[in-house]
XYZ file of C-alpha atoms in Angstrom:
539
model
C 122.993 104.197 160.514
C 123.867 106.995 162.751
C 126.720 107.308 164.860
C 126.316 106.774 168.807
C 128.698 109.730 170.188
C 127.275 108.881 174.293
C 125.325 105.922 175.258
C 123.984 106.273 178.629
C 122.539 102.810 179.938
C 120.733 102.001 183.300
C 122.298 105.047 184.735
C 121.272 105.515 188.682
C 122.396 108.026 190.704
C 122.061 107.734 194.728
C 122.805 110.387 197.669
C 123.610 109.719 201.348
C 121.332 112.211 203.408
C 120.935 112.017 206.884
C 117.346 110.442 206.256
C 119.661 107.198 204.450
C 119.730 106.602 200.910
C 117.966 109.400 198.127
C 117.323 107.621 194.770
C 118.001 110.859 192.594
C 118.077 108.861 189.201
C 117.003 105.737 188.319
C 117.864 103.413 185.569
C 117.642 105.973 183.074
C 119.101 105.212 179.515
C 119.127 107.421 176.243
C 121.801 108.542 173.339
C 122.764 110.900 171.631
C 124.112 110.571 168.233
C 126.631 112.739 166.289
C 124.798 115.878 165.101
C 121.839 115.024 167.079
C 119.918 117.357 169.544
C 118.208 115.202 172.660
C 116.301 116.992 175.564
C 115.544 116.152 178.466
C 112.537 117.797 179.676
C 110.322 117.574 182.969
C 109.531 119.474 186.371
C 111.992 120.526 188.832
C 113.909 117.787 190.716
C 112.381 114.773 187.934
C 116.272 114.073 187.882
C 117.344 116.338 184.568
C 120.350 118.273 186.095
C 122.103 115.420 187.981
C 121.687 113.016 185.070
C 123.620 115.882 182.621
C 126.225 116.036 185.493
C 126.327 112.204 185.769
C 128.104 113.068 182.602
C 130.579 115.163 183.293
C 130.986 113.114 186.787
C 130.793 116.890 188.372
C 128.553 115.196 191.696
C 129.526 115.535 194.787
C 131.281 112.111 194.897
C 131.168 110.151 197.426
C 128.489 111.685 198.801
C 127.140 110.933 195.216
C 127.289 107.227 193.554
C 126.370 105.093 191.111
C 125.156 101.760 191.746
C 126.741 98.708 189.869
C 125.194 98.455 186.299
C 125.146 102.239 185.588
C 127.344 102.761 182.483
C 127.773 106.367 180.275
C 129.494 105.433 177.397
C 131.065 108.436 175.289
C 132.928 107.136 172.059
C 133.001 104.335 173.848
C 135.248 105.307 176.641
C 133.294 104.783 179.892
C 133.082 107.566 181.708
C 131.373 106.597 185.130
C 134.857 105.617 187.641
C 136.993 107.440 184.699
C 140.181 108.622 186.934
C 139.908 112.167 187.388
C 143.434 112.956 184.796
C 141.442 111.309 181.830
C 138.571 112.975 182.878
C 139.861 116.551 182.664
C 140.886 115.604 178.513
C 137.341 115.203 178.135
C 135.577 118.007 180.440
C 136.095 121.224 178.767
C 137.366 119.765 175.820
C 135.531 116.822 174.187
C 132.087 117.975 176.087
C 131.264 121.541 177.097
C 128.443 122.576 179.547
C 126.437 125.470 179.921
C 125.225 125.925 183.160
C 122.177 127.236 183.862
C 122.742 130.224 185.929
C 126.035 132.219 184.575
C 125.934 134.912 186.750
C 127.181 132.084 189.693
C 128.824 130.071 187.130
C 131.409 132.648 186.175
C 134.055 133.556 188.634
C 133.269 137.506 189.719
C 137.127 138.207 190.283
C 138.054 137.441 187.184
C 138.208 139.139 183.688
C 135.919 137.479 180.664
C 139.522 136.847 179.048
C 141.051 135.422 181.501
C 138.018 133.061 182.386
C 137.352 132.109 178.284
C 141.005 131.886 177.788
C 141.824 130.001 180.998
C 139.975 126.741 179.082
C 142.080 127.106 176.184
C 145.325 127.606 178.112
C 144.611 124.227 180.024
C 143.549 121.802 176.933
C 145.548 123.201 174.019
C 148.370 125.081 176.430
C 148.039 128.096 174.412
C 150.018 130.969 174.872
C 148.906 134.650 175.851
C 148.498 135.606 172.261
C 147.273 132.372 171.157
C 144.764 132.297 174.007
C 143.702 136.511 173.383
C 143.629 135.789 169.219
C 140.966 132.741 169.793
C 138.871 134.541 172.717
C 138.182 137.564 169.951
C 137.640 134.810 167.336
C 134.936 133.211 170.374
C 133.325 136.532 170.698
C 132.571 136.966 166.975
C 131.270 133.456 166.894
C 128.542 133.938 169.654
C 128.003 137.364 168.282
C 129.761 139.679 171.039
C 131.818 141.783 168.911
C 131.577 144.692 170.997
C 132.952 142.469 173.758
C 136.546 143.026 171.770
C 136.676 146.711 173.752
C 135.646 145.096 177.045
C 138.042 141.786 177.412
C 138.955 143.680 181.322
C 135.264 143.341 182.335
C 133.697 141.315 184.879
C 130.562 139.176 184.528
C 128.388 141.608 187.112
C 129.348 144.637 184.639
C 127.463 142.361 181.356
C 123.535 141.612 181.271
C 122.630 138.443 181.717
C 122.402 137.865 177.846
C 125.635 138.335 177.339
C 126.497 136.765 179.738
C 124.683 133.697 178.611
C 126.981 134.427 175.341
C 130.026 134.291 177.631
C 129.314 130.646 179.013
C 128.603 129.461 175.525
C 132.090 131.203 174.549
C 133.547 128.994 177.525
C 131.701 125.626 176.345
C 132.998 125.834 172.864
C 136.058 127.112 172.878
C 137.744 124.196 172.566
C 135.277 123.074 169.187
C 133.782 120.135 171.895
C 131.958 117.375 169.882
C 128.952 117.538 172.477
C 127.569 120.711 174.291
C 125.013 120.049 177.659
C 123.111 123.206 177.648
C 121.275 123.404 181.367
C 118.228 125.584 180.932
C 120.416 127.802 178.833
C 117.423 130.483 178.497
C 115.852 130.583 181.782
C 114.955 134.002 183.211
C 116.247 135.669 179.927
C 114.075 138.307 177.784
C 111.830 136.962 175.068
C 113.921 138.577 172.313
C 117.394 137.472 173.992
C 115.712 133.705 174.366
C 115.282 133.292 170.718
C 118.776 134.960 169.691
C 120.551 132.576 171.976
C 118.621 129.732 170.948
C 119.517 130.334 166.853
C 122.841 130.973 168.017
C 123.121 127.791 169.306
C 121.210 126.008 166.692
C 123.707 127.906 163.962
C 127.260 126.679 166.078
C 125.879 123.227 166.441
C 124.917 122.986 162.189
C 128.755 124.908 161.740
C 130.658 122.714 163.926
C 128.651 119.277 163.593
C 128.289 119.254 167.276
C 125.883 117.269 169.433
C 123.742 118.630 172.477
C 121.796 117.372 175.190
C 119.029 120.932 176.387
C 117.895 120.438 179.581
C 114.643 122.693 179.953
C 111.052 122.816 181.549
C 110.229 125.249 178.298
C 108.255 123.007 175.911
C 107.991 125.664 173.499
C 111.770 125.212 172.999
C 111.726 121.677 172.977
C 109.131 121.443 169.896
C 111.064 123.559 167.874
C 114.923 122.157 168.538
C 115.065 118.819 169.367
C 115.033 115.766 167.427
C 114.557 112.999 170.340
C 112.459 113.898 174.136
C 113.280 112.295 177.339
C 110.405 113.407 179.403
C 111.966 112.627 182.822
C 109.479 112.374 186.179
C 110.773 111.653 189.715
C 114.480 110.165 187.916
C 113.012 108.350 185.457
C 112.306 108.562 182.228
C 108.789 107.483 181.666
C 108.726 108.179 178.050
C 110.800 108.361 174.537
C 110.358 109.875 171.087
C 111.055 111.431 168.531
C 109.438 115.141 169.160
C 107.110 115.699 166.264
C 105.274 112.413 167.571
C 106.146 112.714 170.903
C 104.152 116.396 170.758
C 101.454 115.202 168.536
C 100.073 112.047 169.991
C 102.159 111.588 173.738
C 101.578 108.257 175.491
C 102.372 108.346 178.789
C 99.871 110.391 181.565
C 102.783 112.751 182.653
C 103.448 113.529 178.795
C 99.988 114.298 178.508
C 99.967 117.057 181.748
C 102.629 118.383 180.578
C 101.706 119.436 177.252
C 98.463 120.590 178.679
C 99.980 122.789 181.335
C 100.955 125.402 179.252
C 98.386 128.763 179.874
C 96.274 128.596 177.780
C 92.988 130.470 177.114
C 92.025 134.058 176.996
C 91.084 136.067 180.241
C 87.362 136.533 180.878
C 85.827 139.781 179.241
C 85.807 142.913 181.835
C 83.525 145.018 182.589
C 84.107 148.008 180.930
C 82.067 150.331 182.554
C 83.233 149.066 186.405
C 84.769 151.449 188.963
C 87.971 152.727 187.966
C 90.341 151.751 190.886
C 93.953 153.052 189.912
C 95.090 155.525 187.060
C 97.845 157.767 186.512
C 98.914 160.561 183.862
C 102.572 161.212 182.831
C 104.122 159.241 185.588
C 107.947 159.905 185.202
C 110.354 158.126 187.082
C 114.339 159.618 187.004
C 117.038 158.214 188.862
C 120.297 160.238 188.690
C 123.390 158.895 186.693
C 126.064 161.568 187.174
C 126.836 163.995 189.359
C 128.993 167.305 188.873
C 131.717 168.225 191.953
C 129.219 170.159 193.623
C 126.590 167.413 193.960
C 124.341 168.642 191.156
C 122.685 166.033 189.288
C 123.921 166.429 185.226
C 122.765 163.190 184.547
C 119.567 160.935 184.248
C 118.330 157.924 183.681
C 114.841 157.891 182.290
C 113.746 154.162 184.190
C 109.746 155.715 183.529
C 109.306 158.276 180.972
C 105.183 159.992 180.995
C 103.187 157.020 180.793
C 99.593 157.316 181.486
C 97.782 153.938 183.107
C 94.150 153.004 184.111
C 92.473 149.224 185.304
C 89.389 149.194 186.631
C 87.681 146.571 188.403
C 88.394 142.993 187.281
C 90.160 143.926 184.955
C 94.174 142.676 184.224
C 96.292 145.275 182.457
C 99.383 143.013 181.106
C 102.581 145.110 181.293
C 105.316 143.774 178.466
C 109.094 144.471 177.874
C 112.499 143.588 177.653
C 114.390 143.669 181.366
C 115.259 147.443 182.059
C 112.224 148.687 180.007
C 110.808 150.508 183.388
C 107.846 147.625 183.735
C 108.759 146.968 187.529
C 109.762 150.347 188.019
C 106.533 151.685 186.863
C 104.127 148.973 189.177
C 106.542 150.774 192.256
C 105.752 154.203 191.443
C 101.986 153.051 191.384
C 102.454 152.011 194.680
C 104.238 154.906 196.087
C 107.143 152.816 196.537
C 109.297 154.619 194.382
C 109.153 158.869 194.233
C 108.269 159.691 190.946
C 106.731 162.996 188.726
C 102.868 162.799 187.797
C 99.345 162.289 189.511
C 98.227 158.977 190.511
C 94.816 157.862 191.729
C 93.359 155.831 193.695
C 89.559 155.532 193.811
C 89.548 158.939 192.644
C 91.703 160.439 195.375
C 94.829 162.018 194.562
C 97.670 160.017 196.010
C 100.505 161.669 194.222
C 101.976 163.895 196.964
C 100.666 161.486 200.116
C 103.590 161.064 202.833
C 104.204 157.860 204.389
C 101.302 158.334 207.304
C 99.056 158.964 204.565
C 99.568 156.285 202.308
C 100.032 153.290 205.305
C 96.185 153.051 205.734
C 96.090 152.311 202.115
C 98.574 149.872 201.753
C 96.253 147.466 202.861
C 94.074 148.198 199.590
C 97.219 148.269 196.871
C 99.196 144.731 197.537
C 101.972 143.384 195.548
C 103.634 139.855 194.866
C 107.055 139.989 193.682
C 109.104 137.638 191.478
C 110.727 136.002 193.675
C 108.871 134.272 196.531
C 112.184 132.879 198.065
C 113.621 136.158 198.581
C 110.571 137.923 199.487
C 109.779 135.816 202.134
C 111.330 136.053 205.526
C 113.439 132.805 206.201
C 112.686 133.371 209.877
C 109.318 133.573 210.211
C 107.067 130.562 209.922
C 103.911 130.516 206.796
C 101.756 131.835 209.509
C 103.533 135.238 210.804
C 104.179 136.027 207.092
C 100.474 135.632 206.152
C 99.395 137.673 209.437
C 102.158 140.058 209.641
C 100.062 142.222 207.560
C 97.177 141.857 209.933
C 99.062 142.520 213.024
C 99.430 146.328 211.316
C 95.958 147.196 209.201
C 93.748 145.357 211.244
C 94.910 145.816 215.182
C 91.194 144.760 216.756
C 91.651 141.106 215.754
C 92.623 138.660 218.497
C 95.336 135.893 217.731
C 92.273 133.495 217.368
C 90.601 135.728 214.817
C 93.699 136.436 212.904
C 95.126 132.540 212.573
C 91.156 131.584 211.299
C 91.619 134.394 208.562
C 95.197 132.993 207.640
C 93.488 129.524 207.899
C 90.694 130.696 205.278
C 93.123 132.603 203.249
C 95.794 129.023 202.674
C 92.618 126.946 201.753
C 91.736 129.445 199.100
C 95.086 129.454 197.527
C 94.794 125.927 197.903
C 97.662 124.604 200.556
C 96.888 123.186 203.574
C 96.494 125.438 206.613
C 98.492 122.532 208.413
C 101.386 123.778 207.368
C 101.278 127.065 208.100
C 103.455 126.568 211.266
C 106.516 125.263 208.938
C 109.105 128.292 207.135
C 108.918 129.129 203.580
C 112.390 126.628 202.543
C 110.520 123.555 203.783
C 108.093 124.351 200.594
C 108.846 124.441 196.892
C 108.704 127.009 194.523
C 104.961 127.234 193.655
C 103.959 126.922 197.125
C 105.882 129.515 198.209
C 104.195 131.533 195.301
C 101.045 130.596 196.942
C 102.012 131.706 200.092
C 103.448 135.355 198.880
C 99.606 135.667 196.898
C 98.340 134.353 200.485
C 99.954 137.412 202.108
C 98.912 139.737 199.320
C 95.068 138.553 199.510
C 94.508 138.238 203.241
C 94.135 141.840 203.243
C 91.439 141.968 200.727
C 93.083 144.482 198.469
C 91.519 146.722 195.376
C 94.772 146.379 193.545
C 97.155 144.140 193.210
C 100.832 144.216 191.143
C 102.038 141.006 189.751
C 105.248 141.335 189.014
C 106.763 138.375 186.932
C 104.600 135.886 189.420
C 105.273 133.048 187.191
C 109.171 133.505 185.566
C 110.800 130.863 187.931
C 108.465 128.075 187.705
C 107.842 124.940 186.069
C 104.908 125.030 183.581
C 102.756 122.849 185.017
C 102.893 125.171 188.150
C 102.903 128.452 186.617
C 99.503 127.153 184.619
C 98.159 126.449 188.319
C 99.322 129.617 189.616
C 97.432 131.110 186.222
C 94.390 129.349 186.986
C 94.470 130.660 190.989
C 95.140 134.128 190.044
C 92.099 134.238 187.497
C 89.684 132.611 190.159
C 90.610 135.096 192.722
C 90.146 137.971 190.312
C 86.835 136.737 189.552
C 85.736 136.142 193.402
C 86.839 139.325 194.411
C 87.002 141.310 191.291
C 90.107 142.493 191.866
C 92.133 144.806 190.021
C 95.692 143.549 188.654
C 98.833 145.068 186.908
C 100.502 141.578 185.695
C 104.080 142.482 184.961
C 106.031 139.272 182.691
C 108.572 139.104 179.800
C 106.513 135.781 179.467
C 104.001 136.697 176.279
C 102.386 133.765 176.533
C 101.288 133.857 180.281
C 100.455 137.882 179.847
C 98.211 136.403 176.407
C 96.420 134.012 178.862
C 95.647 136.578 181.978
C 95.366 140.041 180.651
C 92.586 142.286 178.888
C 94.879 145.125 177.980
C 98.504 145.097 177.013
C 101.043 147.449 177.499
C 104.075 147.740 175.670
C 107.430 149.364 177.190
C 110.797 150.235 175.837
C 113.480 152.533 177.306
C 110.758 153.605 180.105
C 108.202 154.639 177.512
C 105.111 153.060 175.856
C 105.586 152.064 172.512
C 102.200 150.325 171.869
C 98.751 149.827 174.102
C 95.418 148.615 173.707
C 93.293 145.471 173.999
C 94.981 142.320 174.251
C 93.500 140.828 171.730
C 94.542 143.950 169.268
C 98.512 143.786 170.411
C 98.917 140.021 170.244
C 96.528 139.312 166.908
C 97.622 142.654 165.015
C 100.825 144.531 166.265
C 101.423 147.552 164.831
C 104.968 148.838 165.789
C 107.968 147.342 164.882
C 109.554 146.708 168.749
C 106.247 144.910 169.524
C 106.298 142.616 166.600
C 109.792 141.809 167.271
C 108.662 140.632 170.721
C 105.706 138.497 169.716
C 107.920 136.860 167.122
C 110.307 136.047 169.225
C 107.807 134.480 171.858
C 105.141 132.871 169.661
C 106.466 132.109 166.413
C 110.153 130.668 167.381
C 111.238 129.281 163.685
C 110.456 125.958 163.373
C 113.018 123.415 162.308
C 112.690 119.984 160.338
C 112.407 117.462 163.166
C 115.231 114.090 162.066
């Protein structure tokens, strides 16, 4: 019989709020045992995050508690009311954590030495040379061997894959015997997903370590785990081992889950319909160096001559690794960026339009961007967002006559027009999606640029989100450029696929062509990495 390494048994966790008493976790029990892989998976705020930090007792105690009865056994030392001095022998040292966003969990004054070696300087009180031999040993393990020339630079100066390689560095560096990985993939490349994810499958066989992944990516789940917690509003409503768990789940909220995934293929386009946007040997250059008199001897190629065209109702999907030009490309489009090359727009040549040209046009050429948080004024309330772009293309309207449109506009996007009086934090992430597609459509647009629409949401929401985008498309027969490193959304939405690397076009064509029967090497590498993750034996 296996070895229990954490038992975790009627675990609650409760918050004081200035509404009284928040029930974050409830009763939840699972273990893990020694070489053993358990995730817990579910939507954003089911409860995933503070149970893994329940474990490290890294709350915000006392503002954080947990009611008599709650008990997190690991080796069987409990661990909930463990005195912080005994606690810091285990954090760090006996369990590592990888948190799920490292560009806030590393420290931006300090070095990626200092910050790996600083954990081995406090548990094994390592020396300097000690500390520098074992960080170069780290980097080798989580494949950063180019890192060995950097050890001075800061985590804003790495991408976020390395990065991600840094916090794993941190997590392990002391050989822990369990590793809590928090969403350790999300808003990573396709390619850099499934290199981080053997990596960690690879330290965890090598050092017989045990891990609790905490991730809304099912996809991830199927092919790593050996045991599912499928949490829902902090509690776990069901238990398995995966391969049964996958094939035949029991509980309702299994069941949506599984089936939230986009699925499908989009609708066939016309493909004789009016061509709406094009463009030929668009070229986008943004200047790297400059000489002592000011003169540019330096580029960077973000776009490098691609050629474009999506006609009505028709999706073009726009693939690529993160600095492959694909946003930089839907800005040019737009005239949002200056760029080389002839663009146009229902035939007319926008290409060397000034600003008062191209602002009656806006209205036709909309764009949603990735994230609706940050897109979205904080100050204005769901209503003034929606109109704001009323108020400018369409001055006749009264305020009666623009708050019925913004009324019409929230019940096709399917939130209630009730609240379009409350700001975009009193909303979650989907709504607020919802709203920024709200502001995009009220305007009745030709063209619209998706760009990564989806990347921060749960599944089940980024299947709804899917599903409205496709029905608007079809009502108005819109024209969309749908911008994701997420293959299996772009597989679900678009007609055409384009393929970019290093700002040029490495493979194009129907959808059906690039996902079914890649021909170059890049884009096979990228549909490998998102569709066929290698499969492991399920315990």
């Amino acid at each position: 019989m296996a070895e229990k390494l954490l038992d975790v048994k009627n675990l609650s966790v409760d918050f004081k709020t200035t509404d009284g008493i928040f029930h974050a976790v409830k009763s939840v029990s699972f273990s893990i045992d020694k070489g053993q892989t358990v995730a817990l998976v579910g939507e954003s705020g089911s409860g995933k995050s503070v149970t893994a930090l329940s474990i490290m007792q890294l709350l915000p105690y006392p503002l954080a508690s947990h009611p008599a009865g709650s008990s997190i056994l690991f080796e069987g030392q409990e661990l909930v009311g463990m005195g912080e001095p005994a606690l810091r022998q285990i954090r760090g040292r006996k369990i590592g954590m990888i948190f799920q966003e490292p560009m806030t969990a590393l420290n931006p004054l300090h070095s990626i030495e200092r910050q790996i070696g600083e954990v081995l300087k406090l548990h094994q009180k390592m020396n300097d040379a000690d500390a520098k031999k074992r960080v170069l040993e780290l980097l080798d393990m989580v494949q950063l061997p180019m890192m060995k020339q950097r050890l001075n630079a800061y985590p804003h100066e790495l991408s976020g894959g390395q990065r991600q390689r840094v916090m794993i560095a941190m997590a392990l560096a002391n050989n822990p015997e369990l590793l809590i990985a928090d969403e350790p993939t999300t808003a990573l490349d396709v390619t850099v997903q499934a290199e981080i994810l053997e990596l960690l499958e690879k330290l965890q066989k090598d050092l017989s370590m045990s891990m609790l992944m905490i991730t809304h990516d099912l996809s991830i789940v199927e092919k790593f785990a050996d045991i599912v917690c499928v949490m829902k509003h902090g509690e776990i409503v069901e238990q398995n081992a995966t391969a049964p768990l996958f094939a035949a789940p029991s509980h309702p909220y299994s069941k949506m889950l599984l089936n939230a995934q986009p699925r499908g293929l989009a609708k066939p386009a016309n493909a004789n319909a009016e061509l709406v946007i094009s463009a030929k040997n668009i070229s986008v250059h943004f200047p790297r160096k400059k000489n002592f008199f000011g003169k540019v001897t330096e580029v960077v190629k973000a776009v490098d001559g691609v050629d474009i065209s999506i006609r009505r109702g028709q999706t073009l999907g726009i693939v690529g690794e993160s600095g492959s030009g694909k946003s930089t490309l839907g800005f040019a489009l737009l005239r949002l960026l200056n760029g080389k090359g002839d663009i146009y727009f229902k035939d007319k040549n926008i290409s060397t339009f000034n600003r008062a040209q191209m602002t009656p046009l806006r209205a036709n050429m909309q764009i949603v961007f990735q994230d609706p948080f940050g897109s979205l004024s904080p100050r204005m309330s769901v209503a003034d967002i929606i109109g704001e772009g009323l108020k400018v293309h369409c001055k006749n309207l009264t305020h009666s006559q623009r708050d019925e449109l913004v009324v019409n506009i929230l019940d096709e996007v399917k939130l209630n027009p009730d609240t379009r009086h409350r700001y975009p934090h009193e909303f979650s992430g989907g709504q607020r999606q919802r709203i920024a597609i709200a502001r995009a459509m009220v305007l009745e647009p030709d063209f619209v640029v998706l760009d990564e629409p989806t990347s921060a949401l749960d599944v089940s929401v980024q299947s709804q989100i899917v599903d409205l985008l496709r029905e608007l498309q079809e009502k108005h027969n819109l024209a969309y450029m749908f911008i994701s490193h997420d293959l299996r959304v772009v597989r679900a939405m678009a007609h055409d696929v384009m393929v970019m690397q290093n700002g040029k076009v490495v493979e194009g064509g129907k959808a059906s062509d690039i996902f079914e029967n890649p021909k170059e090497s890049y884009t096979k590498v990228l549909m490998d990495a998102a569709l066929n993750l290698k499969t492991r034996k399920v315990a």
